[in-house]
Short mmCIF file of C-alpha atoms in Angstrom, two decimals:
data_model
loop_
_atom_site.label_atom_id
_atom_site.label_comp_id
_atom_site.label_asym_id
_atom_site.label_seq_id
_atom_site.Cartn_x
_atom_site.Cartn_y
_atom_site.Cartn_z
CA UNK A 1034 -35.43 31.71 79.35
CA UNK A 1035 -35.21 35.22 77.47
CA UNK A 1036 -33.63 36.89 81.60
CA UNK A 1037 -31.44 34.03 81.63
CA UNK A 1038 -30.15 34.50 78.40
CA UNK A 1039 -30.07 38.34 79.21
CA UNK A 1040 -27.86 37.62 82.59
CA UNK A 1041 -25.42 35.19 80.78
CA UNK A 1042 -24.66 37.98 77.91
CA UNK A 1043 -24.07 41.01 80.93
CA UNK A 1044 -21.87 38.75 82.50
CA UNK A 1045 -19.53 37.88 79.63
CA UNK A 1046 -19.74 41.60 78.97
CA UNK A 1047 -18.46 42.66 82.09
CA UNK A 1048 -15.55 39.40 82.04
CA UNK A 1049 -14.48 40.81 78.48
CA UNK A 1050 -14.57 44.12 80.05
CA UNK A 1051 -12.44 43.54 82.78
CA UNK A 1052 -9.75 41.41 81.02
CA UNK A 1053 -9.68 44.58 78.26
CA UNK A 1054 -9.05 46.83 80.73
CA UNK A 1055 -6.13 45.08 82.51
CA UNK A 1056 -4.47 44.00 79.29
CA UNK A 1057 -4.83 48.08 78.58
CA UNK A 1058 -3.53 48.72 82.18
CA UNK A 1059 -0.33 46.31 81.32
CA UNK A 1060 0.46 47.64 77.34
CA UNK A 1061 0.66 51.33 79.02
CA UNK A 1062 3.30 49.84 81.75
CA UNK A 1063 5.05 47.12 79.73
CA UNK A 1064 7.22 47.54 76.81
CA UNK A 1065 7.24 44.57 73.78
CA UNK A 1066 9.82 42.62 74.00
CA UNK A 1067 9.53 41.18 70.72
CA UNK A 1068 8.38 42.77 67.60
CA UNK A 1069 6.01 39.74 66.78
CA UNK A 1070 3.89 40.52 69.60
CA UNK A 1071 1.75 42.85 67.09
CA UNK A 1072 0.03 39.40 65.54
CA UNK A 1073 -0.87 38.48 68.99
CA UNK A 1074 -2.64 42.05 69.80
CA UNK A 1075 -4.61 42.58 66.65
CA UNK A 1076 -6.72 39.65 67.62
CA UNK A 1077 -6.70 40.42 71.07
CA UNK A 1078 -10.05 41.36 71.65
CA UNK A 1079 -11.80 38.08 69.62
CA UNK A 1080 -9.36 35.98 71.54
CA UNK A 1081 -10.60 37.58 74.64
CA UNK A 1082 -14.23 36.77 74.01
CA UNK A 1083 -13.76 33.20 73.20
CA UNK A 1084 -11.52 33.14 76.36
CA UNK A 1085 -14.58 34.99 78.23
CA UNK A 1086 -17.08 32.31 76.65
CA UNK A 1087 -15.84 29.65 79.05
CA UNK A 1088 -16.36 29.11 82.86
CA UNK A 1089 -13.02 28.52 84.34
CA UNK A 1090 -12.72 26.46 87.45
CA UNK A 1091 -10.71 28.11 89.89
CA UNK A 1092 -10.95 24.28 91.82
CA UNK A 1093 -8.92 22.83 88.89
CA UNK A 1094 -6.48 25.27 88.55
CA UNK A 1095 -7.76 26.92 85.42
CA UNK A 1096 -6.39 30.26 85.94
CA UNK A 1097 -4.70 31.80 82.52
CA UNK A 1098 -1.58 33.68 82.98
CA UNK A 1099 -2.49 36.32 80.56
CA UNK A 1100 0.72 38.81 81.18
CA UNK A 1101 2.67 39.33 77.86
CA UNK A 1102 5.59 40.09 79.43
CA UNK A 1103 5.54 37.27 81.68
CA UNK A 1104 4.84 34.95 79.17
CA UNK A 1105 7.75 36.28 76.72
CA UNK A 1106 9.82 35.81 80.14
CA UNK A 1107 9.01 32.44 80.35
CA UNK A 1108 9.78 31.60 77.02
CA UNK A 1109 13.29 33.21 76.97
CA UNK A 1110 14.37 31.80 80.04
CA UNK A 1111 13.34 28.29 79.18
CA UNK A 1112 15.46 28.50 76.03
CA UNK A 1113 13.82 26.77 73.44
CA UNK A 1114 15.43 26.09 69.99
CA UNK A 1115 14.30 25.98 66.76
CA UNK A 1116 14.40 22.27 66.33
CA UNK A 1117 12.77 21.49 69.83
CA UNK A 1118 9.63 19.62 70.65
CA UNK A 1119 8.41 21.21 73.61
CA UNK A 1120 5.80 19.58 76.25
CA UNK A 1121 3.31 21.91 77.51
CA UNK A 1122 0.85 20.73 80.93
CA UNK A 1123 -2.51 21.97 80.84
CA UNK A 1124 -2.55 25.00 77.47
CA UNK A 1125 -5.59 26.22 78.62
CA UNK A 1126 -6.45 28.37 76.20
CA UNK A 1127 -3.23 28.83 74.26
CA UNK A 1128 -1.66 32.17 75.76
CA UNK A 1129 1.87 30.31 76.43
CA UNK A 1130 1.40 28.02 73.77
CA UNK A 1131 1.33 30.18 70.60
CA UNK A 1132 4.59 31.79 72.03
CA UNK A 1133 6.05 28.64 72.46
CA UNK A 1134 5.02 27.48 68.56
CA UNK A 1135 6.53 30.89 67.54
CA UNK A 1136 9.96 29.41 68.34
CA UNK A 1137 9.97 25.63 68.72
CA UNK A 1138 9.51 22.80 66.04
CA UNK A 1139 6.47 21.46 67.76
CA UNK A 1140 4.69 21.61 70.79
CA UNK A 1141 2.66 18.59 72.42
CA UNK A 1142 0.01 20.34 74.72
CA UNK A 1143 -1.59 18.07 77.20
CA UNK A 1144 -5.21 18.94 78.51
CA UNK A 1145 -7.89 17.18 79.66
CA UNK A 1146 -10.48 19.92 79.24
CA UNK A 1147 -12.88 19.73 75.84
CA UNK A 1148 -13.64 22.75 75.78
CA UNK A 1149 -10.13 24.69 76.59
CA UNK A 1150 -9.09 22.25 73.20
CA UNK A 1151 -11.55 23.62 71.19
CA UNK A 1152 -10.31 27.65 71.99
CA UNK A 1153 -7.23 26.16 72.09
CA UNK A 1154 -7.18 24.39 68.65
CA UNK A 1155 -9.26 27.44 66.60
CA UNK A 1156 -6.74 30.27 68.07
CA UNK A 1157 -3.87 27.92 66.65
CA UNK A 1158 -5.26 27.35 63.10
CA UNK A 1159 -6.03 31.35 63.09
CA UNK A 1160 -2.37 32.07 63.87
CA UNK A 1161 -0.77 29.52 60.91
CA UNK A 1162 0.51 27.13 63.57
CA UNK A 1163 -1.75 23.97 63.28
CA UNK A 1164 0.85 21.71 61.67
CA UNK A 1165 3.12 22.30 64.51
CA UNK A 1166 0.53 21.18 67.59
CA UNK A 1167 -0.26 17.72 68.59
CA UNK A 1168 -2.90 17.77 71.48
CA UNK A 1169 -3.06 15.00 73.91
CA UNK A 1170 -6.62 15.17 75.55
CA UNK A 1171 -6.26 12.90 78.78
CA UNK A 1172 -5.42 13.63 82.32
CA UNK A 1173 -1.70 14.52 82.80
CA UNK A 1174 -0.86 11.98 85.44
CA UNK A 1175 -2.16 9.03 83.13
CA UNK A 1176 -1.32 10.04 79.60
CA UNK A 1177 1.81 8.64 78.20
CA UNK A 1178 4.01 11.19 77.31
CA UNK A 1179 5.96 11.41 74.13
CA UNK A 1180 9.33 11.64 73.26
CA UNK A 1181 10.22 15.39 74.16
CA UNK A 1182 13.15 17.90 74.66
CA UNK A 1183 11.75 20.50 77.06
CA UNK A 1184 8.94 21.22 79.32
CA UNK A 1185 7.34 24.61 79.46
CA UNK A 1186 3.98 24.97 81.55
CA UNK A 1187 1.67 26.61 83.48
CA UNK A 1188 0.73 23.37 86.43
CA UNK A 1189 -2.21 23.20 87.53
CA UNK A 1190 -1.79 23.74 91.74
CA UNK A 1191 -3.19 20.24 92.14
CA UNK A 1192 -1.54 18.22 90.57
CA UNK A 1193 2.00 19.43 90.68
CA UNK A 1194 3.89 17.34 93.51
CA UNK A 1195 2.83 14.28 91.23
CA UNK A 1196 3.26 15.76 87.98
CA UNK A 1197 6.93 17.26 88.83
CA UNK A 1198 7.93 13.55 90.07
CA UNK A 1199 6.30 12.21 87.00
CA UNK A 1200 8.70 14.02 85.04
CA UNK A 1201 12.02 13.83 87.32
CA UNK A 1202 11.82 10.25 87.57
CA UNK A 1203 10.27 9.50 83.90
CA UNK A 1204 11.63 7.25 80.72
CA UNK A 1205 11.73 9.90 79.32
CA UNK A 1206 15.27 11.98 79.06
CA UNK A 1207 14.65 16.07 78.84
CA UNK A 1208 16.58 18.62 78.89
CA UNK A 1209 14.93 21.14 81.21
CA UNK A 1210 11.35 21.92 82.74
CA UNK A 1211 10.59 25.25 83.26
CA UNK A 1212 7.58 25.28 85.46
CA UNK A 1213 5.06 28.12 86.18
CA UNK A 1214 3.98 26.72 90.05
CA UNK A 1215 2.46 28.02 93.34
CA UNK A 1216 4.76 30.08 95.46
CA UNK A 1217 5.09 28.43 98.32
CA UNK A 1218 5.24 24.39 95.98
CA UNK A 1219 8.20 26.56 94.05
CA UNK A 1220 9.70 27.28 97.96
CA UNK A 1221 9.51 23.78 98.93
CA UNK A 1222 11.44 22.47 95.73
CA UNK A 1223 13.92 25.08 96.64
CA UNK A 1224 14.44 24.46 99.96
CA UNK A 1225 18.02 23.31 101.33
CA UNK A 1226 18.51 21.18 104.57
CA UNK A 1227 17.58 23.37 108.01
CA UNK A 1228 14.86 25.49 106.05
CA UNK A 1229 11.82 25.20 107.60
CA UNK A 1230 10.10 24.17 103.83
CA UNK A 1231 12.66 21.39 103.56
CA UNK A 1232 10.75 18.44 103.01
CA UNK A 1233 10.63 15.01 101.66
CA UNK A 1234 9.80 16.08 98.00
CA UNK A 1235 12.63 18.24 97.63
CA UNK A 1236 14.87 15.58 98.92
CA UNK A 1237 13.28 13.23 96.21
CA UNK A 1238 14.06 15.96 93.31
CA UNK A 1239 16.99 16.62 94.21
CA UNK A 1240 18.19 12.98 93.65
CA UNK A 1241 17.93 13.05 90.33
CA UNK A 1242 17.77 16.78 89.52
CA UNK A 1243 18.60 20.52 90.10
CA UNK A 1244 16.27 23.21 90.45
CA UNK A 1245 16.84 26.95 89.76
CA UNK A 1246 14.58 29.79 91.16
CA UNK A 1247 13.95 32.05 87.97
CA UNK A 1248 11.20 34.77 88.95
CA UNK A 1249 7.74 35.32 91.53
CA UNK A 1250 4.95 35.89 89.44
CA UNK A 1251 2.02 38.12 90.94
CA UNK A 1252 -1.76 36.54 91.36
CA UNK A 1253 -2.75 39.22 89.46
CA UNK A 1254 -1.30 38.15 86.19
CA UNK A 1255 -3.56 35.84 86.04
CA UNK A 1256 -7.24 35.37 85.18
CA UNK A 1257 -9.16 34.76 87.29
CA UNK A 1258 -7.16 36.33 89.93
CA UNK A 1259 -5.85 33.04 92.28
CA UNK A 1260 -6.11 33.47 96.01
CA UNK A 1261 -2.12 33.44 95.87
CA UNK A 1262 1.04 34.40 94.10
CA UNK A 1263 3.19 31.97 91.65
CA UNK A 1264 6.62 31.78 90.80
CA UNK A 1265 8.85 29.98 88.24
CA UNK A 1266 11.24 27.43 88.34
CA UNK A 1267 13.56 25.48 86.12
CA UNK A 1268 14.39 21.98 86.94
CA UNK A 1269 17.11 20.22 85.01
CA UNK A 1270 17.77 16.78 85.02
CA UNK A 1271 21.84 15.68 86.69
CA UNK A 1272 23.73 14.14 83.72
CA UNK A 1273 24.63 11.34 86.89
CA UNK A 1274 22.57 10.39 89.89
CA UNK A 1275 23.54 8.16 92.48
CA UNK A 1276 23.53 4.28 92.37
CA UNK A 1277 20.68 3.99 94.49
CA UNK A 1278 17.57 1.82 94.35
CA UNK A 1279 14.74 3.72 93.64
CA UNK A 1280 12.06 1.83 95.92
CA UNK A 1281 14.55 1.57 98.57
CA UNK A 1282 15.21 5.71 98.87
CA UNK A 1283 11.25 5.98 98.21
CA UNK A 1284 10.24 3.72 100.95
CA UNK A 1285 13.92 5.10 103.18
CA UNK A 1286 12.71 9.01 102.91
CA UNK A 1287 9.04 7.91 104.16
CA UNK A 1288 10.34 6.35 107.26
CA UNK A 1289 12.36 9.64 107.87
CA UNK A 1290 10.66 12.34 107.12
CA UNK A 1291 7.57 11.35 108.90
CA UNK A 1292 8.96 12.84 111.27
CA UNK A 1293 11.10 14.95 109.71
CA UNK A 1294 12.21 17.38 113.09
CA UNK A 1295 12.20 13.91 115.23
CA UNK A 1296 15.64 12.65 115.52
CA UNK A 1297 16.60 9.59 113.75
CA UNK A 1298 17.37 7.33 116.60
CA UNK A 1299 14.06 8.37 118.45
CA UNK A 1300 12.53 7.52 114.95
CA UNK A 1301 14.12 3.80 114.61
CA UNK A 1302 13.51 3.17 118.25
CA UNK A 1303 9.75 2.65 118.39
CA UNK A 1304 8.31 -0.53 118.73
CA UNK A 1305 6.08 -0.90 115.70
CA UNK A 1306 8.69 0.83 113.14
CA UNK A 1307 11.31 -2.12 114.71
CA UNK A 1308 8.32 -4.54 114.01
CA UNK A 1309 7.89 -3.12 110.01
CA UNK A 1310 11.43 -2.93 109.03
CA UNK A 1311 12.16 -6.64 110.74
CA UNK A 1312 9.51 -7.51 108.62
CA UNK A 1313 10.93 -6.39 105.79
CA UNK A 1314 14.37 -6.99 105.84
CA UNK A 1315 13.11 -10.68 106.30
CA UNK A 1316 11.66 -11.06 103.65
CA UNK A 1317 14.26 -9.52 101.50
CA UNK A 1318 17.03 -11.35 103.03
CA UNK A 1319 14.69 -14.83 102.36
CA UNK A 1320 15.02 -14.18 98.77
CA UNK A 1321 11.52 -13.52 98.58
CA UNK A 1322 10.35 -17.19 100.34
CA UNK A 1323 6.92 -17.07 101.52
CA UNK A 1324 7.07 -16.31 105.73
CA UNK A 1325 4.72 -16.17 108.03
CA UNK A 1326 4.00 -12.21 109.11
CA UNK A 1327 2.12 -12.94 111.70
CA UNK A 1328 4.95 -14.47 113.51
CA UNK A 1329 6.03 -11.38 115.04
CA UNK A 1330 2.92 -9.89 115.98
CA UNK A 1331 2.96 -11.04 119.57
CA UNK A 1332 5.71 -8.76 120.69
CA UNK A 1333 3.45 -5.90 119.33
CA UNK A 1334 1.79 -5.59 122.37
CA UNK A 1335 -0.41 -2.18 121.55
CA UNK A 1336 -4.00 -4.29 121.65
CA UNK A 1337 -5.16 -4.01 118.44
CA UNK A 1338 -3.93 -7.63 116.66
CA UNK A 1339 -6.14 -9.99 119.55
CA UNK A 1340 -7.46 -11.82 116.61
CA UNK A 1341 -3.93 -12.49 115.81
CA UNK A 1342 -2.29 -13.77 118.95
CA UNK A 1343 -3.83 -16.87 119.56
CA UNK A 1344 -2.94 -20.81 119.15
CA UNK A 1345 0.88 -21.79 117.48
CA UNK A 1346 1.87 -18.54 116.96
CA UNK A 1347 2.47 -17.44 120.66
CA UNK A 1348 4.81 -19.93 121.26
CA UNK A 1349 7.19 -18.06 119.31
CA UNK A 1350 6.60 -14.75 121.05
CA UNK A 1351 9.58 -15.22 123.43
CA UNK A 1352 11.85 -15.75 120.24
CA UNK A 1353 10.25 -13.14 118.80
CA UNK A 1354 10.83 -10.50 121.18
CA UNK A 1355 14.55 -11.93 121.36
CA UNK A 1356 15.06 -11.26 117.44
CA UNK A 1357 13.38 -7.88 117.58
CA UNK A 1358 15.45 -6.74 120.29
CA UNK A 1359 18.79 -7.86 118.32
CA UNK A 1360 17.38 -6.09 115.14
CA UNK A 1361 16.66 -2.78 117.18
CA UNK A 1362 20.16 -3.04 118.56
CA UNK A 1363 21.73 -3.16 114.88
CA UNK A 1364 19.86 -0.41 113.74
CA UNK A 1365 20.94 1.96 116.86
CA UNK A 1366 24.86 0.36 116.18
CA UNK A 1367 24.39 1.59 112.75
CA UNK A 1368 23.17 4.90 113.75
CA UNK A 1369 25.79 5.56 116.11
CA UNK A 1370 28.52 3.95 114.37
CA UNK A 1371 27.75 6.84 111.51
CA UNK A 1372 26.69 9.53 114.27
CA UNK A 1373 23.61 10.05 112.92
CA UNK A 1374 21.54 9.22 116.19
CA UNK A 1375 20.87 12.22 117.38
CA UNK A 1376 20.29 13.95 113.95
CA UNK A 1377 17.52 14.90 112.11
CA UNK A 1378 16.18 13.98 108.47
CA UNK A 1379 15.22 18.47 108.24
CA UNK A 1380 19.03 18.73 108.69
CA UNK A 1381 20.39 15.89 106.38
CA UNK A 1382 21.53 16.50 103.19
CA UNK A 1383 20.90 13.60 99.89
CA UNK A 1384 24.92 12.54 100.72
CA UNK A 1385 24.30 11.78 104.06
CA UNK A 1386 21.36 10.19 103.50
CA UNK A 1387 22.18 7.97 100.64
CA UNK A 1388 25.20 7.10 103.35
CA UNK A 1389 22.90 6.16 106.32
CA UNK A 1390 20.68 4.29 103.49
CA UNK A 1391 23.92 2.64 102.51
CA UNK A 1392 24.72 1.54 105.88
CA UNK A 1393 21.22 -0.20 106.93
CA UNK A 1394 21.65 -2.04 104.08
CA UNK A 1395 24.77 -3.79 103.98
CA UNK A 1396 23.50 -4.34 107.92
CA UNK A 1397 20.55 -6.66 106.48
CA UNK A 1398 18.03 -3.38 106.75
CA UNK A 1399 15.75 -2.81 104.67
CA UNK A 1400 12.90 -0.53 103.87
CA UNK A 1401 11.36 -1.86 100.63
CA UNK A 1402 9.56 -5.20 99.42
CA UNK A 1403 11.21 -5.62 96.28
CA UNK A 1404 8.47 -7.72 94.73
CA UNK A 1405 6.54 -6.06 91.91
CA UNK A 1406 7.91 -3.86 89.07
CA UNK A 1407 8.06 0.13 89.27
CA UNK A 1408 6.04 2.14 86.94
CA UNK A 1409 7.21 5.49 86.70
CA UNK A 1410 3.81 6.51 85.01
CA UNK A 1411 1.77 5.03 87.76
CA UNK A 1412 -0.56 7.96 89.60
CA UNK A 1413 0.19 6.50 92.71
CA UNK A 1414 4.05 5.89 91.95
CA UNK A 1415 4.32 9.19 91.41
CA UNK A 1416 2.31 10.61 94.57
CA UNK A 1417 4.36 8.22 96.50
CA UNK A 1418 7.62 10.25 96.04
CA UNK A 1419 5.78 13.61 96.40
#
């Protein structure tokens, strides 16, 4: 018991060791950039050693941005005002946090970790600013946020794709989120049509909002060092988005960017995506009257529904196959009558898409069972548009 004790205490010895020698390596190179920074310092070293008394799991993105000037950056550039509350993902500790209570009217800080809300909570009351937190200890994903007038957070890697659609297509109205994320997530919210990191997620964020670049952030600002670098982002919300469903585009940006270098008519032409979207648009053009899928199984003819194409229902499969092949020729009319046959979703930009969308639908296309309710705080809503 008494050389385990031993080997725990040389450990933290040598963590609070380390993190006081790079936070010496960074005062000699960095200048303050505000003179409050001196109430942060003089308690720099017992902050460190509660810091070093936790094991941080690199799996669950615990890594604590621990930069001063970096942090003051972040701060600045998110613009916070003196009657803001401000929504902070995952605290941690409380490095961007007590900068953030420094200028805001109150910060919400969301973290599912007891024992980061315990550092987190004791470094606040020893600073003055305990009337001014509210801590929400659930996962991110799940809790319900709220009400709120900026975002400003360090994301844990996991989580972000689902967390940044969370927020984008939330109740709640905002007025910016300016996110610390992983370089190459922050890329792929950046990316335009024809970049190779153009995806499906930055289409869906870019429905609804823009995002600005603001500055790369090196791994080594961080503790413990992550395997790569970060980089920040602001993402304001557009005072107008387009008159679009939102479980149509959802469900009309899968069936694209499967695919996403695949042109669109090559896309729309195979068999079983003819099969879905007849399905579908059946169903929504019934008004939501109870029909028979299996009806159109027998013109699927890949094997794999035997159990499924026997008695009544292959009686119909000549009709079938005669309705499926007039469906498949609307949706290549539509695509050609808008020249977008031969394109591809990596190449389209939201207008043209919301334009093809447009056009399937007033065709009788459809992409989306309208039958249950959206929940914009739903995990898997979220993921969905990720």
């Amino acid at each position: 018991m008494n050389t385990q004790l031993k080997k725990r205490n040389l450990i933290q010895f040598y963590l609070i060791q380390s993190i006081l020698r790079q936070n010496s390596l960074r005062q000699l190179r960095t200048k303050p950039t505000h003179h409050h920074n001196d109430k942060y310092r003089t308690r720099s070293t017992e902050e460190d050693n509660q810091q070093d008394d936790l094991f941080l799991y690199k799996s669950k993105g615990q890594h604590l941005l621990t930069n001063q000037r970096i942090l003051d950056s972040i701060v600045r550039k998110s613009s916070v005002n003196p009657t803001d509350t401000v929504l902070e993902i995952g605290p941690g500790t409380g490095n961007l946090t007590l900068k953030l209570l420094d200028v805001a009217s109150k910060v919400v800080a969301v973290e599912i970790d007891k024992r980061m809300v315990e550092v987190l909570n004791k470094r606040v009351k020893d600073h003055g600013f305990e009337d001014k937190l509210s801590v929400i200890r659930e996962d991110a994903l799940k809790a319900e946020f709220p009400k709120f007038d900026l975002v400003v957070a360090n994301i844990p890697y996991g989580i972000s794709s689902p967390l940044v659609v969370k927020l984008v297509y939330g109740a709640n109205p905002f007025r910016s989120a300016t996110l610390l994320l992983q370089k190459e997530f922050a890329r792929r919210l950046l990316a335009k049509p024809g970049d190779s990191e153009f995806n499906r997620l930055a289409v869906n964020v870019k429905l609804v909002a823009d995002v600005e670049f603001v500055m790369d952030v090196s791994k080594r600002d961080f503790f413990p060092v992550p395997k790569v670098d970060s980089s920040v982002v602001i993402i304001r919300p557009k005072d107008h988005i387009p008159d679009v469903n939102l479980d149509e585009w959802r469900a009309f940006t899968k069936n694209c960017f499967g695919k996403k270098n695949k042109t669109l008519g090559a896309t729309f032409k195979q068999k079983k995506k003819v099969i879905e979207l007849f399905r579908l648009s059946k169903m929504t053009s019934s008004n939501g009257e109870e029909i028979n899928r299996n009806q159109y199984v027998c013109a699927d003819d890949d094997g794999d529904n035997e159990e499924e194409s026997d008695g009544e229902e292959c009686h119909s499969s000549s009709c079938a196959d005669r309705e499926l092949l007039l469906f498949k020729e609307k949706i290549i009319e539509v695509l050609k009558a808008g020249s977008f046959e031969d394109k591809r979703p990596s190449k389209l930009c939201n207008e043209e898409l919301l334009c093809l969308l447009s056009m399937l639908n007033q065709s009788g296309i459809y992409f989306h069972e309208q039958t249950k309710p959206r929940n914009v705080d739903n995990v898997a809503f979220a993921a969905a548009y990720s």
